[in-house]
Amino acid sequence: MLLPVSTWQDIEAWLKKSRTILIPIGSMEQHGPNGFIGTDALCPEIIARHAEAQAPDDVLVGPTFSVGCAQHHLGFPGTITLRPTTMIAAMADWTESLMRHGFERIYWLNGHGGNVATIQAAFSEIHSRRSFDPRGEDNRPGLELKLRNWWDFSPVMQLCNQLYPVGHGSHATASEVSVTYFGYPDRARPEVEMSPKIAPNGKIGDAVQYRRDFPDGRIGSDPTQSNAEDGGKIVEAAAKAVLEEVKRFAA
Amino acid sequence: MLLPVSTWQDIEAWLKKSRTILIPIGSMEQHGPNGFIGTDALCPEIIARHAEAQAPDDVLVGPTFSVGCAQHHLGFPGTITLRPTTMIAAMADWTESLMRHGFERIYWLNGHGGNVATIQAAFSEIHSRRSFDPRGEDNRPGLELKLRNWWDFSPVMQLCNQLYPVGHGSHATASEVSVTYFGYPDRARPEVEMSPKIAPNGKIGDAVQYRRDFPDGRIGSDPTQSNAEDGGKIVEAAAKAVLEEVKRFAA
Amino acid sequence: MLLPVSTWQDIEAWLKKSRTILIPIGSMEQHGPNGFIGTDALCPEIIARHAEAQAPDDVLVGPTFSVGCAQHHLGFPGTITLRPTTMIAAMADWTESLMRHGFERIYWLNGHGGNVATIQAAFSEIHSRRSFDPRGEDNRPGLELKLRNWWDFSPVMQLCNQLYPVGHGSHATASEVSVTYFGYPDRARPEVEMSPKIAPNGKIGDAVQYRRDFPDGRIGSDPTQSNAEDGGKIVEAAAKAVLEEVKRFAA
Amino acid sequence: MLLPVSTWQDIEAWLKKSRTILIPIGSMEQHGPNGFIGTDALCPEIIARHAEAQAPDDVLVGPTFSVGCAQHHLGFPGTITLRPTTMIAAMADWTESLMRHGFERIYWLNGHGGNVATIQAAFSEIHSRRSFDPRGEDNRPGLELKLRNWWDFSPVMQLCNQLYPVGHGSHATASEVSVTYFGYPDRARPEVEMSPKIAPNGKIGDAVQYRRDFPDGRIGSDPTQSNAEDGGKIVEAAAKAVLEEVKRFAA
Amino acid sequence: MLLPVSTWQDIEAWLKKSRTILIPIGSMEQHGPNGFIGTDALCPEIIARHAEAQAPDDVLVGPTFSVGCAQHHLGFPGTITLRPTTMIAAMADWTESLMRHGFERIYWLNGHGGNVATIQAAFSEIHSRRSFDPRGEDNRPGLELKLRNWWDFSPVMQLCNQLYPVGHGSHATASEVSVTYFGYPDRARPEVEMSPKIAPNGKIGDAVQYRRDFPDGRIGSDPTQSNAEDGGKIVEAAAKAVLEEVKRFAA
Amino acid sequence: MLLPVSTWQDIEAWLKKSRTILIPIGSMEQHGPNGFIGTDALCPEIIARHAEAQAPDDVLVGPTFSVGCAQHHLGFPGTITLRPTTMIAAMADWTESLMRHGFERIYWLNGHGGNVATIQAAFSEIHSRRSFDPRGEDNRPGLELKLRNWWDFSPVMQLCNQLYPVGHGSHATASEVSVTYFGYPDRARPEVEMSPKIAPNGKIGDAVQYRRDFPDGRIGSDPTQSNAEDGGKIVEAAAKAVLEEVKRFAA
């Protein structure tokens, strides 16, 4: 079920059989010369919706948390970031809203490596509020929060390595660009050329340093290899893995 | 141009000719027995994208700010809200990110009456930070923030009144449900019946009172009248009005 | 009863018969060449105290919340503003203090249009905290928060239009200046002249734009018409309307 | 000059000769069986206005910051408190507003012992923001913040001790009740009796402990001695001391 | 018992007999030409550990809260400060953590005069949260928070005055430097000379003013008199007083 | 140089040759039946001071940030945690204080895996504030923030694996307990027995789950193997690696 296009009665019915929801979470940040600024939000959204399309009774997909922590990309126009403390506040509000309805397990399907730290900090913040409740935390519904990066499933990693043995990279990767081309084929940019073909590697600091060290925004990747067909395969593999993991998580 | 599916170079080029961006802003809250929980986010997004499709050089559409202030709907499963202070923080971060790139005019196309107060408070918060800058505010780029509810254009209001002379209502309105059916025709729910046909009217307090006074979530509306065809007409009218206003705003 | 000049035993006795309190809320901001900086705080205070003087058993008047949201007036010396998030925090603290004593209905009599958005956001923030309480919100005392602008009662509006058919305006209005002259007749400024006689109209942005577009601070008004006698009539009408509404609200 | 009943042009003129403003700051909290809840806000306000009446060209009196830190009095109905962090935020906003106009010296005339810690913390918070400004703090206007409790001037202390050699006390003191009776003679409560005549002494903890240890709210005082005539003498002495100190501070 | 070098089972056992813990709290700020930057954190830590060494069953010493409010010392390299609001948040988190385990009495042994205001504000903040709990505060464990400056015990004061009848001072005092030399004898700086021998007195404002008025950081002191032997005597006296007071506090 | 036992003149001299400082950062949380609650703060402190002792001219060691994010250990008495947002605020204040003196490179030597996410979020928060500065970030001193877990140096990892091929574990590890025994040999607990000898493995959730799944607090470890001699070897290896890395970082 897709929460944004469901009615409240649909969710009421869902809660009679499940306490679990999946939230795609991403970022709005530059992804090099042929990658979309929304790549990191679009990838988990595409994968989650693909999973839901195959098994609508097995997973409830919430709205996409589409702007995350992208300070280091602010040197590139179009990037939008939340401060980590704002992101923590917003994730806590989403969680506390869902808890009020009876949700007890929230599975965050993440599309941005730069979000990982703040998502984990948000989990700790939410749990701290519960621990500090002066009435104790034993006689209340539980709460489990889980973070999963879509690329971390081993079948997905293997597939990406097989598709792009050279130039997969670590930002504006060949695989993530393919996933978005699968989702938005009309927006694909096969014509874009890049130089050097494979972007340099290096460490990530703040916005000024990033723009200086990675002038077109990519790190270690050659996303001219990207295409919708590859994207479809990756989405297929990731959606399958998500469905399996969500079922275990909900159990 | 649609920012989430554009590259950073696209936005760099845009900024050479314009300092303006449109942000759809909505809410994730119950909309009665046949309306989607995402209605208030989907409506401005559908309208903005329709406008952009007609005149891609005239408007830049940013990501949708899809979860807003919906405390009063928390009595209905699926509703997600931000606290107003969280929403203010997030809108400020979006704005400060955009200002860093050179944007000076941000047009928020709103889909939720319950957001209006907090959006205006956010504008005041953002301007206050600038006023309190100890270095003065005279030698810096300007900043204009504008809020527009999509239903407030008079051609749109007239059309809605003409389409639904009875039972347009004020929450889960016939017109907003039609707009979402136009955007997501496969998800339309023509089969849903409601009783009473026209929902009661009344004032809005907090979540407990709202659920008690408006048991199926609607206020004053009969959205069984809604359909995709009407939605198309409304979107057409609203998109036209948005394009005209954004042009004036950007000038 | 006036809380600031009452004892705690008086309030204890009040709470045995009522759960309602009225809080005047205003702003500290320029009001043109002959209006006081405190106008928006003084007007609801004068009206509330007039109402209380007539029916001391029917209304409890709390301290005046005298500094509100006035960022757009910061271009004029003497204006003091709270950031909206500060105002929300302060209103929440007042409310939570009053709730601890058993108050359940708080009626905010407002004197400043620029406060409306933040007051409504504060209501939503306060209700959100209650909704997010992990123990549920059903077995607790209720809380009703009501906002009323003193000029919005129709007898008051009609009187103002009748007294000032031309040049009533929307900031530094003829009526509000009259109300303060009624309250502080020794401070009236009949000698002040203005040019143009009726100030320009226009839209309100931030502090820099406001000062540029409205050089003496007024919008659309000719407050040289203001006088204490008119003020007395307006106060009379407003106090009557407040008393009636507070009785209904308390019921 | 009294800011709330002045125009912005008055303040503009004031700033041509002075960079100093006085802010009365108090609390809204129980003051025993015959003391007003507003005592701590009313005392500095009465004294400041008395000073201003005598020397309107020598002191500018701002609006009264009337609700402060009174958590320990919350056991008594009518008490309203700010959390210290809210009070710090509000004092910072007042200060930053005043700084924008060119004020550089703010003199807080305090009426509540329980405010002292938070006022000092607010000063430190405000100065910290300036120190952390990444552009340095050397080429900006200075800022001096001064706290003065009205009862701490030695002529005032001597007078109070002389008027009330027994039972002056430390909360709901004979002197502060007299000051408010001078300000609001019609509200005086000469008929109230207390038992014991002199309230017990003890240490102050939180609200629950305070109410238990000091059942009628007084600490160490016998305010049945209070009267408007004494209040007038105290106000006279305090106003004189304030005027002298403000002149030195402004120099 | 020293919490940082104890096991959780040790603390579990402690809680069976006591609900009390001592927290040394200090600052990281310049202390003149021969005083350590950590002086204000080291002094209460040295005293507390000395007390614990003498009576390990009578006092539980927690970790040292070592960075406090030192904005006014930021003009001197090495000083680190928290904003007061950060310090309040951190002290609240420590307290709420300890309350979760069952601690009900927290004794803060303070080494920095500049912390006093913010510590008291933190106490009020913590108590306010409890008062605002919508479920009431009567049926919960109590909480007592106590602040003690180590130099305020009268035997300690007398000893310091006797040891340093001239040039004890009020910042970088002869006594506090001696205490740290007792704790870290290898780090003592007997060779440092100062001019003038006794530092000037004066009032404390912000960082810029402090550095200007007190060029080597001392106020009123001659710490060339300091030595480890004196420090040992002071520590002995202070530890004795602390043990006695903690026993009374815990009772 | 050790900042807490240095004078401000020492730091002034340091800043003439270096812009770098090392901050040990840890946690105050249970470490099983024979590990100290302060283990995670003590380990980086011991290592940093050992490094400094060997090369006092090569590294400046600041005060230890000793309480971190330990919500998941709150089920065990003695654990103290900061909420992540508090930790971010405190780390930002430390950083902004150090930046005011001219430090541009801050090396955080971390002792707690549970801190990693919040430390990285704090870095992003600090950089975001700089990016959002309306005056641009190009003409200011740079800022580099680096996180290093002491156990992540490969010589250290190899040594730990060699010393404890079985039962090294992931919480209350054999190596960290050894490091603290090296630092505090008198506090070692050779007599403590554990059952099972090697603690179970598993995933970490919140405090309630952790206490249930790991009843004595250890995860996967057998710290009965720990001893001061091993600790000395580990400290030696880690201190060497830290010195080398700090030199490169400072360059």
PDB file of C-alpha atoms in Angstrom, chain D residues 59-165:
ATOM      1  CA  VAL D  59      15.834  57.986  30.964  1.00  0.00           C
ATOM      2  CA  LEU D  60      14.034  55.974  28.301  1.00  0.00           C
ATOM      3  CA  VAL D  61      11.817  53.284  29.822  1.00  0.00           C
ATOM      4  CA  GLY D  62      10.954  50.321  27.614  1.00  0.00           C
ATOM      5  CA  PRO D  63       8.070  47.896  27.963  1.00  0.00           C
ATOM      6  CA  THR D  64       8.009  45.721  31.073  1.00  0.00           C
ATOM      7  CA  PHE D  65       9.240  42.143  30.682  1.00  0.00           C
ATOM      8  CA  SER D  66       6.525  40.951  33.005  1.00  0.00           C
ATOM      9  CA  VAL D  67       6.700  37.157  33.140  1.00  0.00           C
ATOM     10  CA  GLY D  68       9.959  35.623  34.366  1.00  0.00           C
ATOM     11  CA  CYS D  69      11.231  32.508  36.141  1.00  0.00           C
ATOM     12  CA  ALA D  70       8.782  31.399  38.815  1.00  0.00           C
ATOM     13  CA  GLN D  71       8.751  27.611  38.666  1.00  0.00           C
ATOM     14  CA  HIS D  72       9.023  27.371  42.438  1.00  0.00           C
ATOM     15  CA  HIS D  73       5.732  29.264  42.838  1.00  0.00           C
ATOM     16  CA  LEU D  74       3.723  27.048  40.475  1.00  0.00           C
ATOM     17  CA  GLY D  75       2.090  25.358  43.473  1.00  0.00           C
ATOM     18  CA  PHE D  76       0.005  28.522  43.885  1.00  0.00           C
ATOM     19  CA  PRO D  77      -2.767  29.337  41.369  1.00  0.00           C
ATOM     20  CA  GLY D  78      -2.141  32.263  39.079  1.00  0.00           C
ATOM     21  CA  THR D  79       1.632  31.917  38.885  1.00  0.00           C
ATOM     22  CA  ILE D  80       2.974  31.956  35.315  1.00  0.00           C
ATOM     23  CA  THR D  81       6.565  31.029  34.494  1.00  0.00           C
ATOM     24  CA  LEU D  82       8.869  30.889  31.542  1.00  0.00           C
ATOM     25  CA  ARG D  83      11.387  28.076  31.316  1.00  0.00           C
ATOM     26  CA  PRO D  84      14.828  29.683  31.699  1.00  0.00           C
ATOM     27  CA  THR D  85      15.713  28.787  28.099  1.00  0.00           C
ATOM     28  CA  THR D  86      12.587  30.583  26.868  1.00  0.00           C
ATOM     29  CA  MET D  87      13.424  33.630  28.951  1.00  0.00           C
ATOM     30  CA  ILE D  88      16.952  33.660  27.551  1.00  0.00           C
ATOM     31  CA  ALA D  89      15.580  33.472  23.999  1.00  0.00           C
ATOM     32  CA  ALA D  90      13.139  36.313  24.619  1.00  0.00           C
ATOM     33  CA  MET D  91      15.700  38.571  26.299  1.00  0.00           C
ATOM     34  CA  ALA D  92      18.047  37.925  23.391  1.00  0.00           C
ATOM     35  CA  ASP D  93      15.356  38.892  20.873  1.00  0.00           C
ATOM     36  CA  TRP D  94      14.582  42.112  22.761  1.00  0.00           C
ATOM     37  CA  THR D  95      18.281  42.908  22.893  1.00  0.00           C
ATOM     38  CA  GLU D  96      18.932  42.135  19.237  1.00  0.00           C
ATOM     39  CA  SER D  97      15.940  44.263  18.242  1.00  0.00           C
ATOM     40  CA  LEU D  98      17.272  47.167  20.284  1.00  0.00           C
ATOM     41  CA  MET D  99      20.797  46.719  18.939  1.00  0.00           C
ATOM     42  CA  ARG D 100      19.466  46.976  15.392  1.00  0.00           C
ATOM     43  CA  HIS D 101      18.282  50.498  16.218  1.00  0.00           C
ATOM     44  CA  GLY D 102      21.608  51.465  17.730  1.00  0.00           C
ATOM     45  CA  PHE D 103      21.100  50.862  21.443  1.00  0.00           C
ATOM     46  CA  GLU D 104      24.346  49.747  23.084  1.00  0.00           C
ATOM     47  CA  ARG D 105      23.562  49.857  26.795  1.00  0.00           C
ATOM     48  CA  ILE D 106      20.608  48.041  28.258  1.00  0.00           C
ATOM     49  CA  TYR D 107      19.807  48.456  31.935  1.00  0.00           C
ATOM     50  CA  TRP D 108      17.480  45.777  33.299  1.00  0.00           C
ATOM     51  CA  LEU D 109      15.711  46.970  36.461  1.00  0.00           C
ATOM     52  CA  ASN D 110      14.686  43.741  38.107  1.00  0.00           C
ATOM     53  CA  GLY D 111      11.930  43.034  40.603  1.00  0.00           C
ATOM     54  CA  HIS D 112      12.387  39.296  41.246  1.00  0.00           C
ATOM     55  CA  GLY D 113      15.238  37.512  42.988  1.00  0.00           C
ATOM     56  CA  GLY D 114      14.374  34.320  41.133  1.00  0.00           C
ATOM     57  CA  ASN D 115      15.151  36.053  37.830  1.00  0.00           C
ATOM     58  CA  VAL D 116      18.741  36.937  38.685  1.00  0.00           C
ATOM     59  CA  ALA D 117      20.357  33.690  37.582  1.00  0.00           C
ATOM     60  CA  THR D 118      18.517  33.519  34.277  1.00  0.00           C
ATOM     61  CA  ILE D 119      19.108  37.193  33.494  1.00  0.00           C
ATOM     62  CA  GLN D 120      22.843  36.664  33.994  1.00  0.00           C
ATOM     63  CA  ALA D 121      22.722  33.510  31.887  1.00  0.00           C
ATOM     64  CA  ALA D 122      20.932  35.496  29.172  1.00  0.00           C
ATOM     65  CA  PHE D 123      23.683  38.122  29.215  1.00  0.00           C
ATOM     66  CA  SER D 124      26.249  35.367  28.756  1.00  0.00           C
ATOM     67  CA  GLU D 125      24.226  33.792  25.944  1.00  0.00           C
ATOM     68  CA  ILE D 126      23.968  37.111  24.117  1.00  0.00           C
ATOM     69  CA  HIS D 127      27.666  37.825  24.501  1.00  0.00           C
ATOM     70  CA  SER D 128      28.522  34.258  23.396  1.00  0.00           C
ATOM     71  CA  ARG D 129      26.661  34.714  20.120  1.00  0.00           C
ATOM     72  CA  ARG D 130      28.717  37.809  19.493  1.00  0.00           C
ATOM     73  CA  SER D 131      31.979  36.083  20.387  1.00  0.00           C
ATOM     74  CA  PHE D 132      31.189  33.175  18.088  1.00  0.00           C
ATOM     75  CA  ASP D 133      30.497  35.444  15.117  1.00  0.00           C
ATOM     76  CA  PRO D 134      33.013  34.148  12.584  1.00  0.00           C
ATOM     77  CA  ARG D 135      33.843  37.680  11.454  1.00  0.00           C
ATOM     78  CA  GLY D 136      35.246  38.752  14.818  1.00  0.00           C
ATOM     79  CA  GLU D 137      33.841  41.162  17.355  1.00  0.00           C
ATOM     80  CA  ASP D 138      36.219  44.044  17.246  1.00  0.00           C
ATOM     81  CA  ASN D 139      34.797  46.324  14.560  1.00  0.00           C
ATOM     82  CA  ARG D 140      31.254  46.439  15.804  1.00  0.00           C
ATOM     83  CA  PRO D 141      29.315  48.641  18.178  1.00  0.00           C
ATOM     84  CA  GLY D 142      29.782  47.514  21.754  1.00  0.00           C
ATOM     85  CA  LEU D 143      27.098  46.123  24.008  1.00  0.00           C
ATOM     86  CA  GLU D 144      26.779  46.569  27.747  1.00  0.00           C
ATOM     87  CA  LEU D 145      24.132  44.741  29.706  1.00  0.00           C
ATOM     88  CA  LYS D 146      23.505  45.622  33.329  1.00  0.00           C
ATOM     89  CA  LEU D 147      21.268  44.041  35.940  1.00  0.00           C
ATOM     90  CA  ARG D 148      20.056  45.938  38.984  1.00  0.00           C
ATOM     91  CA  ASN D 149      17.595  44.705  41.599  1.00  0.00           C
ATOM     92  CA  TRP D 150      15.607  47.728  42.779  1.00  0.00           C
ATOM     93  CA  TRP D 151      15.964  46.748  46.467  1.00  0.00           C
ATOM     94  CA  ASP D 152      19.755  46.527  46.307  1.00  0.00           C
ATOM     95  CA  PHE D 153      20.475  50.268  46.363  1.00  0.00           C
ATOM     96  CA  SER D 154      21.716  50.995  49.857  1.00  0.00           C
ATOM     97  CA  PRO D 155      19.387  53.974  50.509  1.00  0.00           C
ATOM     98  CA  VAL D 156      16.477  51.715  49.570  1.00  0.00           C
ATOM     99  CA  MET D 157      17.663  48.878  51.788  1.00  0.00           C
ATOM    100  CA  GLN D 158      18.156  51.251  54.690  1.00  0.00           C
ATOM    101  CA  LEU D 159      14.716  52.717  54.268  1.00  0.00           C
ATOM    102  CA  CYS D 160      13.074  49.278  54.127  1.00  0.00           C
ATOM    103  CA  ASN D 161      14.898  48.152  57.263  1.00  0.00           C
ATOM    104  CA  GLN D 162      13.891  51.328  59.028  1.00  0.00           C
ATOM    105  CA  LEU D 163      10.235  51.025  57.981  1.00  0.00           C
ATOM    106  CA  TYR D 164      10.020  47.311  58.797  1.00  0.00           C
ATOM    107  CA  PRO D 165      12.588  46.421  61.443  1.00  0.00           C
TER     108      PRO D 165
END
